[in-house]
mmCIF file of C-alpha atoms in Angstrom:
data_model
loop_
_atom_site.group_PDB
_atom_site.id
_atom_site.type_symbol
_atom_site.label_atom_id
_atom_site.label_comp_id
_atom_site.label_asym_id
_atom_site.label_seq_id
_atom_site.Cartn_x
_atom_site.Cartn_y
_atom_site.Cartn_z
ATOM 1 C CA ASP A 1 0.000 0.000 0.000
ATOM 2 C CA ASP A 2 1.288 3.403 -0.999
ATOM 3 C CA PRO A 3 0.061 6.185 1.290
ATOM 4 C CA SER A 4 1.201 8.949 -1.124
ATOM 5 C CA GLY A 5 -1.563 11.395 -1.793
ATOM 6 C CA ILE A 6 -3.062 14.815 -1.423
ATOM 7 C CA SER A 7 -2.983 16.401 2.046
ATOM 8 C CA ALA A 8 -5.203 19.275 3.090
ATOM 9 C CA GLY A 9 -3.827 22.783 3.176
ATOM 10 C CA SER A 10 -1.133 24.586 1.259
ATOM 11 C CA THR A 11 2.315 25.814 2.178
ATOM 12 C CA SER A 12 3.374 29.415 1.721
ATOM 13 C CA TRP A 13 6.454 31.398 0.801
ATOM 14 C CA PRO A 14 6.978 35.190 0.695
ATOM 15 C CA GLY A 15 6.477 36.396 -2.872
ATOM 16 C CA LEU A 16 4.559 33.309 -4.047
ATOM 17 C CA VAL A 17 0.781 32.999 -4.223
ATOM 18 C CA SER A 18 -0.004 29.495 -3.006
ATOM 19 C CA HIS A 19 -3.345 27.761 -2.608
ATOM 20 C CA GLY A 20 -4.975 24.381 -2.797
ATOM 21 C CA ASN A 21 -3.408 21.332 -1.203
ATOM 22 C CA LYS A 22 0.002 19.677 -0.963
ATOM 23 C CA LEU A 23 1.351 16.224 -1.800
ATOM 24 C CA ALA A 24 2.481 13.738 0.837
ATOM 25 C CA LEU A 25 5.223 11.872 -1.013
ATOM 26 C CA PHE A 26 6.287 8.394 0.102
ATOM 27 C CA ARG A 27 7.548 6.994 -3.232
ATOM 28 C CA GLU A 28 8.520 7.987 -6.767
ATOM 29 C CA ILE A 29 5.848 9.485 -8.997
ATOM 30 C CA THR A 30 6.574 10.214 -12.678
ATOM 31 C CA ARG A 31 4.523 12.452 -14.969
ATOM 32 C CA SER A 32 4.971 13.133 -18.677
ATOM 33 C CA LEU A 33 4.998 16.711 -19.900
ATOM 34 C CA GLY A 34 2.860 17.854 -22.806
ATOM 35 C CA GLN A 35 5.981 18.823 -24.738
ATOM 36 C CA THR A 36 9.726 18.210 -24.793
ATOM 37 C CA VAL A 37 11.754 20.903 -23.031
ATOM 38 C CA GLY A 38 15.375 21.893 -23.617
ATOM 39 C CA GLY A 39 17.706 21.445 -26.538
ATOM 40 C CA THR A 40 20.243 23.967 -27.740
ATOM 41 C CA ASN A 41 18.708 27.274 -26.662
ATOM 42 C CA GLY A 42 16.391 28.778 -24.091
ATOM 43 C CA THR A 43 15.907 28.608 -20.345
ATOM 44 C CA VAL A 44 13.639 26.625 -18.074
ATOM 45 C CA TRP A 45 12.855 27.406 -14.433
ATOM 46 C CA CYS A 46 11.548 25.007 -11.781
ATOM 47 C CA ALA A 47 10.251 26.121 -8.382
ATOM 48 C CA SER A 48 8.921 24.046 -5.492
ATOM 49 C CA MET A 49 8.456 23.865 -1.758
ATOM 50 C CA PHE A 50 9.484 20.780 0.216
ATOM 51 C CA TYR A 51 9.523 19.856 3.848
ATOM 52 C CA ALA A 52 10.097 16.643 5.741
ATOM 53 C CA THR A 53 7.670 15.442 8.388
ATOM 54 C CA ASN A 54 10.544 14.110 10.505
ATOM 55 C CA ASN A 55 14.237 13.183 10.309
ATOM 56 C CA LYS A 56 15.551 10.573 7.889
ATOM 57 C CA ARG A 57 13.297 11.615 5.008
ATOM 58 C CA SER A 58 14.488 12.216 1.477
ATOM 59 C CA ALA A 59 12.989 13.678 -1.665
ATOM 60 C CA ALA A 60 14.086 14.606 -5.155
ATOM 61 C CA ILE A 61 12.912 16.178 -8.392
ATOM 62 C CA ARG A 62 14.342 14.616 -11.547
ATOM 63 C CA PHE A 63 14.022 15.460 -15.254
ATOM 64 C CA TYR A 64 13.908 12.502 -17.668
ATOM 65 C CA SER A 65 14.047 12.018 -21.414
ATOM 66 C CA GLY A 66 12.107 8.814 -21.880
ATOM 67 C CA THR A 67 13.668 6.446 -19.342
ATOM 68 C CA THR A 68 17.027 8.286 -19.160
ATOM 69 C CA LYS A 69 17.622 10.608 -16.199
ATOM 70 C CA MET A 70 18.953 13.898 -17.549
ATOM 71 C CA LEU A 71 19.137 15.945 -14.343
ATOM 72 C CA GLU A 72 18.435 15.341 -10.674
ATOM 73 C CA VAL A 73 17.189 18.874 -10.228
ATOM 74 C CA LEU A 74 17.543 18.675 -6.492
ATOM 75 C CA SER A 75 17.772 16.100 -3.787
ATOM 76 C CA TYR A 76 17.768 16.312 -0.047
ATOM 77 C CA ARG A 77 17.844 14.000 2.900
ATOM 78 C CA THR A 78 17.141 15.012 6.471
ATOM 79 C CA THR A 79 19.254 12.906 8.807
ATOM 80 C CA SER A 80 19.589 14.409 12.255
ATOM 81 C CA ASN A 81 20.947 17.701 10.868
ATOM 82 C CA THR A 82 23.590 16.048 8.688
ATOM 83 C CA GLY A 83 21.760 15.747 5.361
ATOM 84 C CA THR A 84 22.516 18.324 2.689
ATOM 85 C CA ILE A 85 20.800 19.612 -0.416
ATOM 86 C CA LYS A 86 22.315 18.693 -3.782
ATOM 87 C CA LEU A 87 21.990 19.791 -7.395
ATOM 88 C CA ASP A 88 22.612 16.697 -9.553
ATOM 89 C CA ALA A 89 25.197 15.368 -7.049
ATOM 90 C CA VAL A 90 26.782 18.810 -6.496
ATOM 91 C CA ASP A 91 26.609 19.392 -2.734
ATOM 92 C CA THR A 92 25.437 22.890 -1.769
ATOM 93 C CA GLY A 93 26.676 22.542 1.812
ATOM 94 C CA ILE A 94 23.221 23.715 2.930
ATOM 95 C CA LEU A 95 21.583 21.493 5.532
ATOM 96 C CA ALA A 96 18.219 19.985 4.689
ATOM 97 C CA LYS A 97 15.754 21.017 7.381
ATOM 98 C CA VAL A 98 12.835 19.278 8.988
ATOM 99 C CA SER A 99 10.843 22.358 8.019
ATOM 100 C CA GLN A 100 9.739 23.995 4.806
ATOM 101 C CA GLN A 101 12.341 25.036 2.252
ATOM 102 C CA PHE A 102 11.860 26.717 -1.126
ATOM 103 C CA PHE A 103 13.891 25.577 -4.133
ATOM 104 C CA LEU A 104 14.418 27.473 -7.372
ATOM 105 C CA VAL A 105 16.295 25.940 -10.312
ATOM 106 C CA ARG A 106 17.268 27.534 -13.617
ATOM 107 C CA VAL A 107 18.638 25.550 -16.558
ATOM 108 C CA ASP A 108 20.174 27.441 -19.495
ATOM 109 C CA PHE A 109 20.338 25.491 -22.763
ATOM 110 C CA SER A 110 22.973 26.296 -25.415
ATOM 111 C CA PRO A 111 24.721 24.521 -28.322
ATOM 112 C CA ALA A 112 27.884 24.251 -26.181
ATOM 113 C CA GLY A 113 26.055 22.508 -23.308
ATOM 114 C CA ASN A 114 23.629 23.178 -20.485
ATOM 115 C CA THR A 115 24.151 24.883 -17.142
ATOM 116 C CA ALA A 116 21.935 24.351 -14.088
ATOM 117 C CA TYR A 117 21.688 26.734 -11.095
ATOM 118 C CA LEU A 118 20.000 26.048 -7.734
ATOM 119 C CA TRP A 119 18.904 28.549 -5.093
ATOM 120 C CA VAL A 120 17.719 27.403 -1.663
ATOM 121 C CA ASP A 121 15.284 29.692 0.191
ATOM 122 C CA PRO A 122 15.844 32.679 -2.159
ATOM 123 C CA ASN A 123 14.249 36.087 -1.832
ATOM 124 C CA LEU A 124 11.651 36.197 -4.607
ATOM 125 C CA ALA A 125 11.345 39.987 -4.779
ATOM 126 C CA SER A 126 13.375 39.920 -8.011
ATOM 127 C CA GLU A 127 15.053 37.396 -10.276
ATOM 128 C CA PRO A 128 18.182 36.133 -8.525
ATOM 129 C CA SER A 129 21.594 36.607 -10.108
ATOM 130 C CA ILE A 130 23.358 33.418 -11.209
ATOM 131 C CA ALA A 131 26.310 34.609 -9.099
ATOM 132 C CA THR A 132 24.161 34.054 -5.974
ATOM 133 C CA ALA A 133 23.232 30.432 -6.788
ATOM 134 C CA SER A 134 23.691 27.901 -3.992
ATOM 135 C CA ALA A 135 25.067 25.393 -6.532
ATOM 136 C CA THR A 136 25.932 25.353 -10.237
ATOM 137 C CA LYS A 137 26.555 22.446 -12.589
ATOM 138 C CA THR A 138 27.753 22.722 -16.182
ATOM 139 C CA TYR A 139 27.263 19.973 -18.763
ATOM 140 C CA ALA A 140 29.470 19.511 -21.853
ATOM 141 C CA THR A 141 26.438 18.486 -23.900
ATOM 142 C CA ASN A 142 22.905 19.726 -24.296
ATOM 143 C CA TRP A 143 19.887 17.609 -23.480
ATOM 144 C CA THR A 144 16.099 17.670 -23.385
ATOM 145 C CA PHE A 145 13.475 16.263 -21.040
ATOM 146 C CA ASN A 146 9.838 15.226 -21.331
ATOM 147 C CA LYS A 147 9.128 13.734 -17.892
ATOM 148 C CA VAL A 148 9.317 14.935 -14.306
ATOM 149 C CA GLN A 149 9.825 12.486 -11.445
ATOM 150 C CA LEU A 150 9.124 13.315 -7.819
ATOM 151 C CA GLY A 151 10.920 10.953 -5.455
ATOM 152 C CA GLY A 152 9.911 10.219 -1.882
ATOM 153 C CA SER A 153 11.643 8.191 0.774
ATOM 154 C CA GLY A 154 9.167 5.548 1.809
ATOM 155 C CA GLY A 155 8.502 4.538 5.382
ATOM 156 C CA SER A 156 5.801 5.877 7.633
ATOM 157 C CA GLN A 157 6.672 9.580 7.350
ATOM 158 C CA ALA A 158 6.368 11.689 4.215
ATOM 159 C CA SER A 159 8.201 14.414 2.458
ATOM 160 C CA MET A 160 5.666 17.112 1.656
ATOM 161 C CA LEU A 161 5.705 18.857 -1.723
ATOM 162 C CA ASP A 162 3.749 21.879 -2.826
ATOM 163 C CA GLU A 163 3.534 24.288 -5.743
ATOM 164 C CA ILE A 164 5.889 22.594 -8.188
ATOM 165 C CA ARG A 165 6.025 24.905 -11.180
ATOM 166 C CA ILE A 166 7.979 24.714 -14.425
ATOM 167 C CA GLY A 167 8.158 27.646 -16.831
ATOM 168 C CA THR A 168 10.349 29.466 -19.306
ATOM 169 C CA THR A 169 10.847 32.606 -17.184
ATOM 170 C CA PHE A 170 11.338 33.480 -13.527
ATOM 171 C CA LYS A 171 7.970 35.262 -13.556
ATOM 172 C CA ASP A 172 6.252 32.130 -14.936
ATOM 173 C CA VAL A 173 7.078 30.114 -11.823
ATOM 174 C CA LEU A 174 5.787 32.878 -9.520
ATOM 175 C CA LYS A 175 2.454 33.589 -11.243
ATOM 176 C CA PRO A 176 -0.742 32.927 -9.317
ATOM 177 C CA ILE A 177 -2.262 29.675 -10.541
ATOM 178 C CA GLY A 178 -5.225 30.280 -12.821
ATOM 179 C CA PRO A 179 -6.268 29.057 -16.242
ATOM 180 C CA PRO A 180 -3.490 26.906 -17.810
ATOM 181 C CA GLU A 181 -0.913 28.736 -19.890
ATOM 182 C CA GLN A 182 1.310 27.096 -22.456
ATOM 183 C CA THR A 183 4.563 28.184 -20.807
ATOM 184 C CA VAL A 184 3.697 26.954 -17.313
ATOM 185 C CA VAL A 185 3.336 23.353 -16.170
ATOM 186 C CA VAL A 186 1.931 22.937 -12.668
ATOM 187 C CA ILE A 187 2.125 19.612 -10.857
ATOM 188 C CA ARG A 188 0.075 19.461 -7.691
#
C-alpha cells in the first residue's frame, strides 16, 4: 500500500501565491509533460516547496528524457541535521531542514552545453543573479526532457511537496495559478 496522496492545506512562501493542497510523497511518482523541453537554446525554471515530516526523510525532483535521467534537479535528505541539499550530485553545503524550504532551479540550454543553477530559500522579490546560486553544474552536452519524477523516501513519514512549477521565465514560476498557460506546467 502506498500512502502517497493529497494532504489538506497549502504551504506558503513570501512572494509566491499558493493555494490548494500539498502532496504527501512516500515513493517515486513520474509524470509526462505535454511537450519536450530543452535542446540547444532557451531557459527553463523550476520552483517548489518541500519539507520533511521528521528526520531521515528524502525527496528529489528529476528530469527525464524517456527512461534516461537527464538531471536530478535537487535532492535532499534530512538525517539528524547532517543531510545536505544537492543539485545533480553537487553538494550545496546547505543542511536539509525538517521544516519547509523553497527551491528554485534555472537551466540554461545552449549549443555548447547546459548549465543548471539552484537557489535554496531565495528572496523572490526579483530574479536572482546566477552569481548568488547555492550550486551550479555545467554539462558539456545539451539535453532535453519530457518527464518529471518526484521521489519520496518511503517509510511511515512523508516528504511534503507543494507548488511545483515549471516555466520558461522566472515570472512564470511565480504567477498565481489560474487558467493553464502554455509556458507553465503545474504539478500538484
